[in-house]
Every structure is written in structure tokens, then in C-alpha cells.
mmCIF file of C-alpha atoms in Angstrom:
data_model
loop_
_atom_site.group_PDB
_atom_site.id
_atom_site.type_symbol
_atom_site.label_atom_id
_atom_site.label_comp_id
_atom_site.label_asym_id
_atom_site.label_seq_id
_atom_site.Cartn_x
_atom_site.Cartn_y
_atom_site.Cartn_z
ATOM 1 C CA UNK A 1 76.190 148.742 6.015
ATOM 2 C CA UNK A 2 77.580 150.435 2.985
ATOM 3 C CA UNK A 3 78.226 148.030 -0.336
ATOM 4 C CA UNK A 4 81.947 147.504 -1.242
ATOM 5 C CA UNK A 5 82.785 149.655 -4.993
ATOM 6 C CA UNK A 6 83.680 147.013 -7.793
ATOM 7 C CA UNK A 7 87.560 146.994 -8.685
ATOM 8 C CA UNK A 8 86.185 148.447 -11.900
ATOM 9 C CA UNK A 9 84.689 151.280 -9.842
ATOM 10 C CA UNK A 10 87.747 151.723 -8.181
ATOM 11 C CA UNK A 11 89.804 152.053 -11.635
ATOM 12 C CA UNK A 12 87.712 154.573 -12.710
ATOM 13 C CA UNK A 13 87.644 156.611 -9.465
ATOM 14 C CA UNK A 14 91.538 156.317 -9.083
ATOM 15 C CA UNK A 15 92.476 156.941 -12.860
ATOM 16 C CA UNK A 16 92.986 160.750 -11.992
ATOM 17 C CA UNK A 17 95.264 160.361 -9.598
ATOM 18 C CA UNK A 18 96.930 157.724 -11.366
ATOM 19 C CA UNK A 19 98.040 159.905 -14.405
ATOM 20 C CA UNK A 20 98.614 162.576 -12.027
ATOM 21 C CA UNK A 21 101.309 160.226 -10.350
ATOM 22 C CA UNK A 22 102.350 159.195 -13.793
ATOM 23 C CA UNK A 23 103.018 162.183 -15.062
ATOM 24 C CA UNK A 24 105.222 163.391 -12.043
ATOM 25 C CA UNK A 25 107.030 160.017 -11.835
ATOM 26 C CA UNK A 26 107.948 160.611 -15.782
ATOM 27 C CA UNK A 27 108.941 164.307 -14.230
ATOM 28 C CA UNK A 28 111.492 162.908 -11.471
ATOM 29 C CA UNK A 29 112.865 159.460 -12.633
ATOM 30 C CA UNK A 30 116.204 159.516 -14.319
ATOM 31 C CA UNK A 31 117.017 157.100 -16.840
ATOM 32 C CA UNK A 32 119.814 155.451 -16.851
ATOM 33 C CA UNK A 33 122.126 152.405 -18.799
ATOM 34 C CA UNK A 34 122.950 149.139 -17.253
ATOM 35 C CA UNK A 35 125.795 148.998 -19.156
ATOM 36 C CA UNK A 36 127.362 151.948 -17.740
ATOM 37 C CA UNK A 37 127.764 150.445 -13.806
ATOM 38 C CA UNK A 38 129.232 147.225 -15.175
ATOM 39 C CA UNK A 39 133.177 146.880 -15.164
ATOM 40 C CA UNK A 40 133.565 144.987 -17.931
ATOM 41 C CA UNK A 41 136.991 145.576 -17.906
ATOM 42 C CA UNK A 42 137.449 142.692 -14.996
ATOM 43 C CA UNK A 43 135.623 140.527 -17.484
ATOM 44 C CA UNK A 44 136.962 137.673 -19.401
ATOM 45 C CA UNK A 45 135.822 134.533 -20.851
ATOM 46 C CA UNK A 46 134.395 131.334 -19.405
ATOM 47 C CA UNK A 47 135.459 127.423 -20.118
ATOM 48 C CA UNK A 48 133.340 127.030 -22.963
ATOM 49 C CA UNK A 49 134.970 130.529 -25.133
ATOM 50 C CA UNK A 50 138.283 129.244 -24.016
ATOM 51 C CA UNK A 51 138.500 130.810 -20.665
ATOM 52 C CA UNK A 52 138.101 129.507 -17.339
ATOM 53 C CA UNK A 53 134.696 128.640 -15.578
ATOM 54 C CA UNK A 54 133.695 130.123 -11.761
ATOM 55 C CA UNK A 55 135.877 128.972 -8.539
ATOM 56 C CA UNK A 56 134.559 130.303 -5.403
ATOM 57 C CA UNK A 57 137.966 132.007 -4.955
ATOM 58 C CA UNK A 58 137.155 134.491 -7.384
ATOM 59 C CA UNK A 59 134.175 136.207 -5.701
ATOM 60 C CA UNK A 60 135.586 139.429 -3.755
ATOM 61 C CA UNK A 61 131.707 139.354 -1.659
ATOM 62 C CA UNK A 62 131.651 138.079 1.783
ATOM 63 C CA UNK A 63 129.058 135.323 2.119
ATOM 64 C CA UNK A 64 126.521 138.052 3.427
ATOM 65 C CA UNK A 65 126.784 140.012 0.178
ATOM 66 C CA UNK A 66 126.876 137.109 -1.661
ATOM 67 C CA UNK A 67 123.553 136.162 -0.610
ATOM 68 C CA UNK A 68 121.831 139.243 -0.752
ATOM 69 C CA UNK A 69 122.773 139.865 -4.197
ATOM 70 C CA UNK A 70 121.607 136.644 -5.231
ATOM 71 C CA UNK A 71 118.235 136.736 -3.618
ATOM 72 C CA UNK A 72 117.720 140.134 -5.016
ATOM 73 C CA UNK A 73 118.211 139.012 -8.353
ATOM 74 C CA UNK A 74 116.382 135.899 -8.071
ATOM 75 C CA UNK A 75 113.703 138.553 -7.016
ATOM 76 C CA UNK A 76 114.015 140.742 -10.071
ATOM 77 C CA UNK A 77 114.235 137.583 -12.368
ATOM 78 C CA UNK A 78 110.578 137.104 -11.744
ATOM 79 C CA UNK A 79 109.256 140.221 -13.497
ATOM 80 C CA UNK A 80 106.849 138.248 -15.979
ATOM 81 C CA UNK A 81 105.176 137.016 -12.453
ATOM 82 C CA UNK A 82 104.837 140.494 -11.458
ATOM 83 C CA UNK A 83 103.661 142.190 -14.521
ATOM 84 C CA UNK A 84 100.989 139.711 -15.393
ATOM 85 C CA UNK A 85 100.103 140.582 -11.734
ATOM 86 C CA UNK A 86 99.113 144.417 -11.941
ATOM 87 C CA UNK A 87 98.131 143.808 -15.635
ATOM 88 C CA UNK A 88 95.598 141.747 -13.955
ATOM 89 C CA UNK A 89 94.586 144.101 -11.687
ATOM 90 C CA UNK A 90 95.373 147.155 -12.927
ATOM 91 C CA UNK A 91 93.931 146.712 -16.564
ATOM 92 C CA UNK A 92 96.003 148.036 -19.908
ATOM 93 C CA UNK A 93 93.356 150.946 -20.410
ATOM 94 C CA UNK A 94 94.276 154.847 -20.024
ATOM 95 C CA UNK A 95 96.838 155.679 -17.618
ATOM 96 C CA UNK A 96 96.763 151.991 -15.708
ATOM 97 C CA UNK A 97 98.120 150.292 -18.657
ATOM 98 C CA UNK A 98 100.955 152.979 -19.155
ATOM 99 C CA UNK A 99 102.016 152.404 -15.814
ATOM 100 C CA UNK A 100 102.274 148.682 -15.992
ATOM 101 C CA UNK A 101 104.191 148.964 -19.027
ATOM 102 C CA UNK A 102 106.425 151.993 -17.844
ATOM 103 C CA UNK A 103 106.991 150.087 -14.397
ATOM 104 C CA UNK A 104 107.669 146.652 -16.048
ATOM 105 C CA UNK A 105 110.523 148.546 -18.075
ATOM 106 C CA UNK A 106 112.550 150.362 -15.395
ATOM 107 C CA UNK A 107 112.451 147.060 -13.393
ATOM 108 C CA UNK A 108 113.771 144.779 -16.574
ATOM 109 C CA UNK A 109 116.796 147.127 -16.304
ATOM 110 C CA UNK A 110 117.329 146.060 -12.871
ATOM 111 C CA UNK A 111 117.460 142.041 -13.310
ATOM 112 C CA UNK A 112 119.601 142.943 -16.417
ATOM 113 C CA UNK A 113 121.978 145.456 -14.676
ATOM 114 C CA UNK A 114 122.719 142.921 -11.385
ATOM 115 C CA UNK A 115 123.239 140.096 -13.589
ATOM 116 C CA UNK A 116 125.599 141.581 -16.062
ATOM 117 C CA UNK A 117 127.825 142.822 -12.695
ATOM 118 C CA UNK A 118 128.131 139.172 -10.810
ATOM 119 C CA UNK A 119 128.421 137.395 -14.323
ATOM 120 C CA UNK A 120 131.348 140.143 -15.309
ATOM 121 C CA UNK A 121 132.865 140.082 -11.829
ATOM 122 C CA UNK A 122 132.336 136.240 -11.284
ATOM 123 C CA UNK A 123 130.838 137.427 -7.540
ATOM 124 C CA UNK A 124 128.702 134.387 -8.065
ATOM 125 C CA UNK A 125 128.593 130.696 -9.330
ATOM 126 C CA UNK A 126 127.021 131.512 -12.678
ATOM 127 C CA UNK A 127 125.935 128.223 -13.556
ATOM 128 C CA UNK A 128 124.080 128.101 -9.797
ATOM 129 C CA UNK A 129 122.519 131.276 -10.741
ATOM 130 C CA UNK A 130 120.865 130.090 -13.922
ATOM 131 C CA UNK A 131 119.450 127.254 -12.895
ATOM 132 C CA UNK A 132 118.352 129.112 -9.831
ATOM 133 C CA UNK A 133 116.303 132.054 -12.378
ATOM 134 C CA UNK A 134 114.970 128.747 -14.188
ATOM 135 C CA UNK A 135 113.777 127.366 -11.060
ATOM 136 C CA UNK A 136 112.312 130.998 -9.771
ATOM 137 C CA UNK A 137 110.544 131.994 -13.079
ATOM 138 C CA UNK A 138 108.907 128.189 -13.192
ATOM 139 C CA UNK A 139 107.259 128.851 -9.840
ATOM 140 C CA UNK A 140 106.197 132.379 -10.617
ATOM 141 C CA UNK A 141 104.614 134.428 -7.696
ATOM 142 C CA UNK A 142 101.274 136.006 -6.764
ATOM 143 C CA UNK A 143 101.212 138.518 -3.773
ATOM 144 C CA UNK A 144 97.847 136.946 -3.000
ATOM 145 C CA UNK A 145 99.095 133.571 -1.469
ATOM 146 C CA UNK A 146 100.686 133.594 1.962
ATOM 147 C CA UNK A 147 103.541 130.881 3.158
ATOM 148 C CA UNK A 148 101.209 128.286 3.610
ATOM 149 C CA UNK A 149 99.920 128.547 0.203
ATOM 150 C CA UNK A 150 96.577 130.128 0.907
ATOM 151 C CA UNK A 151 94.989 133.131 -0.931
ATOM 152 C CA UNK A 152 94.433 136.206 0.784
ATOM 153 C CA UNK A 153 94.817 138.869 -2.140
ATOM 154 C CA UNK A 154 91.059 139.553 -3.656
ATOM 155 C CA UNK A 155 91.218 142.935 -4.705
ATOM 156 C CA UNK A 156 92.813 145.858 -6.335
ATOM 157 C CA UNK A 157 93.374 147.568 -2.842
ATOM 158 C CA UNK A 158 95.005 144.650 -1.832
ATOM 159 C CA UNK A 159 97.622 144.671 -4.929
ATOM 160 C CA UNK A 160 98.431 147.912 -4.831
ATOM 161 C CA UNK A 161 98.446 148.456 -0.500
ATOM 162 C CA UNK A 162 101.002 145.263 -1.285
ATOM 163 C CA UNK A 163 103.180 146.457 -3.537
ATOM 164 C CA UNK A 164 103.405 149.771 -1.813
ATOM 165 C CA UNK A 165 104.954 147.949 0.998
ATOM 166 C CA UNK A 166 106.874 145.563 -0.922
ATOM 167 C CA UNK A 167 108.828 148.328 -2.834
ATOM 168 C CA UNK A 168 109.894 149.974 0.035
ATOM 169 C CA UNK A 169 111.196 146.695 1.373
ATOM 170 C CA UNK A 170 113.091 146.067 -1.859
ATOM 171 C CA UNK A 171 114.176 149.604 -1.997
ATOM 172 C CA UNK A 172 116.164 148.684 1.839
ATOM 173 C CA UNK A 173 117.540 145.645 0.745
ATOM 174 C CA UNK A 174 118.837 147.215 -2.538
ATOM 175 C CA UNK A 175 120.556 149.870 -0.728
ATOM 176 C CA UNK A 176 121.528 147.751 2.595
ATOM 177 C CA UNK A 177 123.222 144.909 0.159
ATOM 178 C CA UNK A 178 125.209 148.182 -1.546
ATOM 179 C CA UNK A 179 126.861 148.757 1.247
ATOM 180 C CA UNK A 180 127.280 144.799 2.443
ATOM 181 C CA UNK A 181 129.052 144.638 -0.722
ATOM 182 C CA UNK A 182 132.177 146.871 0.381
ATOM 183 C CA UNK A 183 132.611 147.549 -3.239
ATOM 184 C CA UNK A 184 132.197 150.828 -5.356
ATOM 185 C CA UNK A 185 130.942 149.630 -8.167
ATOM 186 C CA UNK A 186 128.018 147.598 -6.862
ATOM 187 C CA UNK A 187 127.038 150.627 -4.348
ATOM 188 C CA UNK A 188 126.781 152.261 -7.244
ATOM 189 C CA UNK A 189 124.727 150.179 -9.479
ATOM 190 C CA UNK A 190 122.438 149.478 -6.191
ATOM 191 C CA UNK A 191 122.004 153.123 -5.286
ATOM 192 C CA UNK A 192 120.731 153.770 -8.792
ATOM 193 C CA UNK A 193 118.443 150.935 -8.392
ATOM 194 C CA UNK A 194 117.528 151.398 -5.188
ATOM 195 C CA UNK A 195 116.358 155.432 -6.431
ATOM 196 C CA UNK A 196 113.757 153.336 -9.027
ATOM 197 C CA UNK A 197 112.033 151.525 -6.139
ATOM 198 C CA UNK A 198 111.681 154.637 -3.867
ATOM 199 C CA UNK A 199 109.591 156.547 -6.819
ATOM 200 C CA UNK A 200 107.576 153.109 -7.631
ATOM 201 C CA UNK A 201 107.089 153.125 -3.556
ATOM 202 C CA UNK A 202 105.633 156.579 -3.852
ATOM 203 C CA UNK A 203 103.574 155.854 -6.306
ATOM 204 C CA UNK A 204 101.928 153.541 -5.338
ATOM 205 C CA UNK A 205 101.865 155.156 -1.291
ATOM 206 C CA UNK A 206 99.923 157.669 -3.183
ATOM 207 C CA UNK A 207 97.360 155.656 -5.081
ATOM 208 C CA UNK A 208 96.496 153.666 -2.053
ATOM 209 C CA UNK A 209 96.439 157.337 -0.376
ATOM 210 C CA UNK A 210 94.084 157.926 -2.582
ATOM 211 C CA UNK A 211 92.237 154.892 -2.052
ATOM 212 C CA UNK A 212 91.849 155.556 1.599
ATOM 213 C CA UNK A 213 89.947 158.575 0.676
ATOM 214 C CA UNK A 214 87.742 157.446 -1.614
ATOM 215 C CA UNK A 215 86.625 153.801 0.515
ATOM 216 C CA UNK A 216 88.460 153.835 3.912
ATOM 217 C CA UNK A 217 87.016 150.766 5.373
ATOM 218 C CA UNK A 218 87.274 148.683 2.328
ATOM 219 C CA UNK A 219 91.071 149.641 2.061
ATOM 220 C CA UNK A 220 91.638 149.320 5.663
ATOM 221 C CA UNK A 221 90.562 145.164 5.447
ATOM 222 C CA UNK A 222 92.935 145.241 2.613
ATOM 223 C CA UNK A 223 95.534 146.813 4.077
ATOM 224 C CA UNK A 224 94.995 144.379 7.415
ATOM 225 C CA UNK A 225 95.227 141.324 4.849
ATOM 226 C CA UNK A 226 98.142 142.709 3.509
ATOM 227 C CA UNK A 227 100.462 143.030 6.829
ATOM 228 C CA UNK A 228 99.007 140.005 8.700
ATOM 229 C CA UNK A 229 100.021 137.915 5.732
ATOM 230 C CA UNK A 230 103.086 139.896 4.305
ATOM 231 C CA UNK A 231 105.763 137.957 2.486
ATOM 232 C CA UNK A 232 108.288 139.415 0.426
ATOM 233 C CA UNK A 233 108.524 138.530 -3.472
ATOM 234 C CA UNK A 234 111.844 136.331 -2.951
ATOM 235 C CA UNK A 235 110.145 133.683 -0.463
ATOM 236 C CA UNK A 236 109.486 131.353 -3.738
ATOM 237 C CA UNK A 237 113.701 131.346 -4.246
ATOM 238 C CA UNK A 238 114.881 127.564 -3.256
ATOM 239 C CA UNK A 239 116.264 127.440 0.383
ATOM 240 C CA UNK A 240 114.772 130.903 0.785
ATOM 241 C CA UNK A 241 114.752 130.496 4.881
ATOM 242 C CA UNK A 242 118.535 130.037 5.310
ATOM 243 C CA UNK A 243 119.602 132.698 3.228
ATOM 244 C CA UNK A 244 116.295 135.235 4.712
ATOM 245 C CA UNK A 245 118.816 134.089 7.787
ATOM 246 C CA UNK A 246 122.176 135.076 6.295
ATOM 247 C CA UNK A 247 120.822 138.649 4.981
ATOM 248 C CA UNK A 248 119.236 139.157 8.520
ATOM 249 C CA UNK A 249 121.850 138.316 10.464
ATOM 250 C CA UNK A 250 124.375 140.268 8.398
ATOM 251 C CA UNK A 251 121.807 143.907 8.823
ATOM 252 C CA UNK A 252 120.876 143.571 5.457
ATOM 253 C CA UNK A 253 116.849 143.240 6.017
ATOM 254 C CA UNK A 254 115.860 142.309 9.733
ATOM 255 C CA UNK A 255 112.646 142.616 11.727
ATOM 256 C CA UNK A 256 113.758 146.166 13.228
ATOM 257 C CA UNK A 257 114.616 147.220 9.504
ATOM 258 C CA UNK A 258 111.315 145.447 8.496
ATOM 259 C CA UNK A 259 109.096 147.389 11.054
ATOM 260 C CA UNK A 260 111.288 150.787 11.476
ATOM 261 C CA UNK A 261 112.291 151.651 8.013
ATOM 262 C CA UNK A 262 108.906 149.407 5.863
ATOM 263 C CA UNK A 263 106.238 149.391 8.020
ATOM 264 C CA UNK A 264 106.087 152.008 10.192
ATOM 265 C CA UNK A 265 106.957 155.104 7.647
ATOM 266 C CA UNK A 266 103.916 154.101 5.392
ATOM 267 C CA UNK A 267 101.335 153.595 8.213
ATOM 268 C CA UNK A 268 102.436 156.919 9.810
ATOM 269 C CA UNK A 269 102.193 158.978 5.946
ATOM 270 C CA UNK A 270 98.409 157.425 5.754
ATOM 271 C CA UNK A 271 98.099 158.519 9.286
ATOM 272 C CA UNK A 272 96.256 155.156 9.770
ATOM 273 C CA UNK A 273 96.230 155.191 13.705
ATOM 274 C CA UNK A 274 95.011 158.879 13.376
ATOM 275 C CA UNK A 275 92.186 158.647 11.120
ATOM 276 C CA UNK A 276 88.997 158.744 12.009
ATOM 277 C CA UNK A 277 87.124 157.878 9.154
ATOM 278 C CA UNK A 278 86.784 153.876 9.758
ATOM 279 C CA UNK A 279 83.730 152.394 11.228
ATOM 280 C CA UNK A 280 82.836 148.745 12.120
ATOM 281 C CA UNK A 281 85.376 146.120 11.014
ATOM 282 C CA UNK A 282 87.637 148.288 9.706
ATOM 283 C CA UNK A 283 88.564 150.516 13.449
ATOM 284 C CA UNK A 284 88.943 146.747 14.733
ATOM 285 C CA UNK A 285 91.269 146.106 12.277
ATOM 286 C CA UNK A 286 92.694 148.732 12.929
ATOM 287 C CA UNK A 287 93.018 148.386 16.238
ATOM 288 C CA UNK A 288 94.490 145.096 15.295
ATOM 289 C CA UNK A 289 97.219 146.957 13.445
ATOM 290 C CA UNK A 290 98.441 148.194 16.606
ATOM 291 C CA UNK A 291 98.630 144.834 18.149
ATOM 292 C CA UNK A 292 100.394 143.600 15.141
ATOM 293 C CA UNK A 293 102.705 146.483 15.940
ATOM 294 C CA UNK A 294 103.575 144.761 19.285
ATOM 295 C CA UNK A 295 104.185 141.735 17.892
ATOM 296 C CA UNK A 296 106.514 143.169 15.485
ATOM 297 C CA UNK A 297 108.192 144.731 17.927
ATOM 298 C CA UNK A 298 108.709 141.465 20.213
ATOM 299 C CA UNK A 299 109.864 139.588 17.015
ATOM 300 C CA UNK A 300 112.707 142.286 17.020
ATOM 301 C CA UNK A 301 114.048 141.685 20.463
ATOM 302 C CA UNK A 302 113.782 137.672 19.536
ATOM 303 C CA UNK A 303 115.511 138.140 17.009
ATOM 304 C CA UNK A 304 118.543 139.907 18.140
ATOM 305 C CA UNK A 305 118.890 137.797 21.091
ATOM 306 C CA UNK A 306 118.891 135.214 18.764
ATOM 307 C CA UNK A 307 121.560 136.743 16.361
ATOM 308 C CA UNK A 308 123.873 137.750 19.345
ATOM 309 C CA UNK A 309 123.685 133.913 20.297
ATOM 310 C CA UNK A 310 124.630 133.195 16.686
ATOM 311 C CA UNK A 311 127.530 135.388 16.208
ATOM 312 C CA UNK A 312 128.904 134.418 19.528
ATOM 313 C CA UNK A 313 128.383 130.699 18.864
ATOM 314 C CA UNK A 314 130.337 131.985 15.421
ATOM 315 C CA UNK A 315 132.967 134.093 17.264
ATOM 316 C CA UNK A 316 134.256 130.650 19.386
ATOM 317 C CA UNK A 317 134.248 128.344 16.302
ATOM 318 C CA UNK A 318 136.609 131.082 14.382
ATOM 319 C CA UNK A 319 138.802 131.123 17.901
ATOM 320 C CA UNK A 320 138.919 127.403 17.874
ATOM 321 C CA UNK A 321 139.696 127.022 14.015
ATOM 322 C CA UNK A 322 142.545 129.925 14.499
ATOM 323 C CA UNK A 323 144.026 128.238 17.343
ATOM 324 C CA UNK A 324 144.183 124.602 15.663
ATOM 325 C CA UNK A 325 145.900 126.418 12.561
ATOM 326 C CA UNK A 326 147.899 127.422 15.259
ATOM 327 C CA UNK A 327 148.755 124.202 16.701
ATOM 328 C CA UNK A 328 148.877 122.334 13.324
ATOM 329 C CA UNK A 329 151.559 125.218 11.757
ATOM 330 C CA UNK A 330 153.711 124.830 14.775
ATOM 331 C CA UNK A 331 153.996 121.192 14.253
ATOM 332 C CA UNK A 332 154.784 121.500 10.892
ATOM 333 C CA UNK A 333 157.663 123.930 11.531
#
């Protein structure tokens, strides 16, 4: 039974390809200004400037978008969490520590950029929103503790199999809320955000690549740990479960986006169910992989039986409010 390499051993095997993916991330990212995707133009001042604090009639989002755009931002807001994460794991030496600091910059820009657009457009209660960022940063977030508070994350394969996974999924919901927003300007903003994620997903799809090479059966139990107990970032945001709900419902992030456009894609580049190089343990886990697969997949038929129950449950109150409008503007004429 072969020994499992150190983290530190793993550093120092992966550095090449790490400044290799450096140095062709640096190659195809595009920087950009947050300032440039913000109409400040719609802008004007709040109560205490002279101006006029939020009233939910100014928000041009539907709840849906509404909801997504806060979650994602409550998400972003917890960047300190997430960079003392992968400093932790990833060390400050050589080409780890220039991407942790490199990564921890393009993503500021994104909590920045999102904040300065519902705060300018008053999309959002901005008063709700700070107190929610308070409340997020305060609890922090470590992708090694699952919903019921235990730790599963032990390793560097799992932190970087995790976040391989976890900016895809953020890369979806970017883009999906873009388009929930019906709105130019925020398609915009979240397209060009959405285009940071996908190259931090590669990179770290191709480290864990890597990985497999090096120690498949060690980064197959991570990799198992990591999608039996996968959460996103955002599940720490107050009254995360209704609006997980309200984004799923509206096809902003479901189980069939979850499994079809996260899951699946990475398992099928690392050609995990193909491999052949995993003994012991590891093939059962893989083998669990599939079954987790099947469950997935059953979740996603739940689920939209149980959102077609919703929206027609929705559908009759809307008929029944319309009709008493109805009733009520008749007797009133």
C-alpha cells in the first residue's frame, strides 16, 4: 500500500505546472475597470448627502435577479475568507504565492464592481446589503466544513479539486443572473466577470489535472470528499436556503445546471470514469462517483416536479389576486 506524498511534496511536484498555468493565465486574462460598467449617470445621492434613501420601488430587478445578485455579492464579499484559504494551502513561495495574490486581485474587482452597480442603480436595499457583508465576512468560510459543520477538507488536493468546481459554479451563476437581470448594463458587467472565473476554473482544472497524474488515488479520495460534501461559498449568507430556492426556481443555478454544466464537464476533461490508473479505495470511490451521478440525476427530476408544483401553486394565487383587483375596481367605479 503506497504512502500518501506530504502537501509539501505535492507543492514542489506541482510548482511547474503551476507557473506554467500562471504564465498563460497572465497571457489570456484581460484587465479591465470596475468603474467603466457602472452607470453612474442614474446615480444620485442618499438621505444622509441630502438625497433620498432606498424604496423598493426603485429597483428595476425582478425578485429573481434581485436575489441572485445579492447572494453573489455576499459571495464575493468574503474574499479575506478565501484568500487566507489557499494562502494556507497553497503557501506564498515561488509561483503559489503569485497566484494567490494575482487571484485575490482580479476577484476584489468583482465584489467592488457588483456593489458599485446595485448601490448606483439602487437595485437593492443598501442598508440590507451592508449589514448583510458585515454579517457574511464575521462568519468567514472554509471549503473544508460541510452543512452540518463537520470538516472534510485535509489536504491540498482537496482545496484545489474544490475550488476547481466551485469556480465553475460561480462562473454559471455569474452569467445565468446576467441574463435574469434583463438589463444591459449588468449583462455586461457579469459577462466580464463571469470571463475571470472561467480562466481561474481552468486553472485550477489543470493543476488538479496535474495532480491526478502525479498521485491518482490520493486525488481521487479528495476529489470523492469534495462532491459528496459540496457546498457552494454563499451557504454561510443569512437565510441562504430560501433564496438557494428563489435562484433555483428562477434557472439561475439548479440541480440540472449543477450536474450538466459543473459537474459533469470537469469529471469528463479528467476522464475520471475512463482512467485506469486507480487501485483499491480509490476505483471504489470511484465507482461511487457514478452512483453519486444517479443521485444527482434523481435530485433533478425532484426538483422540477417540485418547481412546476410551485409555479403553478404561483400561477393561481396571481389569477386570484387579478381577479379580486377585478372585483374590488368594479365596485369602486
Amino acid at each position: 500500500m503506497s504512502k500518501d506524498l506530504t502537501d509539501l511534496h505535492l507543492l514542489h511536484e506541482l510548482e511547474p505546472v503551476v507557473e506554467k498555468n500562471l504564465n498563460r493565465h497572465l497571457s489570456m486574462c484581460k484587465d479591465w475597470n470596475p468603474h467603466d460598467y457602472i452607470p453612474w449617470s442614474d446615480g444620485k445621492n442618499y438621505y444622509a448627502l441630502g438625497g433620498q434613501d432606498w424604496d423598493p420601488e426603485q429597483s428595476k430587478l425582478s425578485e429573481v435577479a434581485q436575489t441572485a445578485m445579492l447572494q453573489n455579492l455576499l459571495t464575493e464579499d468574503n474574499l479575506p475568507s478565501y484568500h487566507r484559504e489557499i494562502a494556507m494551502n497553497f503557501g506564498m513561495d515561488g509561483a503559489w504565492g503569485q497566484w494567490v495574490n494575482r487571484w485575490t486581485a482580479e476577484e476584489n474587482r468583482h465584489g467592488i464592481a457588483l456593489r458599485d452597480y446595485l448601490v448606483v442603480t439602487r437595485a437593492i436595499d443598501p442598508v440590507e446589503l451592508e449589514e448583510l457583508r458585515v454579517e457574511q465576512v464575521t462568519r468567514g468560510f472554509s471549503p473544508g466544513q460541510n452543512m452540518q459543520g463537520d470538516m472534510f477538507a485535509e489536504s491540498l488536493f482537496d482545496s484545489v479539486i474544490y475550488v476547481t468546481f466551485q469556480e465553475l459554479a460561480t462562473r454559471v451563476s455569474h452569467r445565468n443572473t446576467g441574463k435574469a437581470c434583463n438589463e444591459p448594463v449588468a449583462d455586461q458587467l457579469l459577462q466580464r466577470v463571469s470571463a475571470d472565473e472561467n480562466l481561474h476554473m481552468i486553472f485550477y482544472r489543470d493543476v488538479s489535472d496535474a495532480g491526478l497524474s502525479i498521485a491518482p488515488n490520493q486525488a481521487m479520495k479528495s476529489l470523492h470528499r469534495v462532491l459528496r460534501n459540496f457546498k457552494m461559498p454563499g451557504y454561510t449568507v443569512p437565510d441562504f436556503r430560501r433564496k438557494a430556492v428563489v435562484i433555483a426556481v428562477g434557472g439561475v443555478y439548479d440541480p440540472r445546471i449543477h450536474l450538466d454544466d459543473v459537474v459533469m464537464p470537469v469529471l469528463k476533461k479528467w476522464r475520471i470514469f475512463e482512467r485506469e490508473d486507480f487501485t483499491g479505495e480509490a476505483a471504489r470511490m470511484r465507482d461511487d462517483l457514478g452512483l453519486l451521478v444517479e443521485e444527482l440525476e434523481a435530485a433533478c427530476d425532484k426538483f422540477e416536479e417540485s418547481k412546476q408544483r410551485r409555479l403553478e401553486r404561483e400561477a393561481r394565487m396571481a389569477e386570484k389576486a387579478a381577479a379580486k383587483k377585478k372585483v374590488l375596481a368594479s365596485s369602486a367605479s
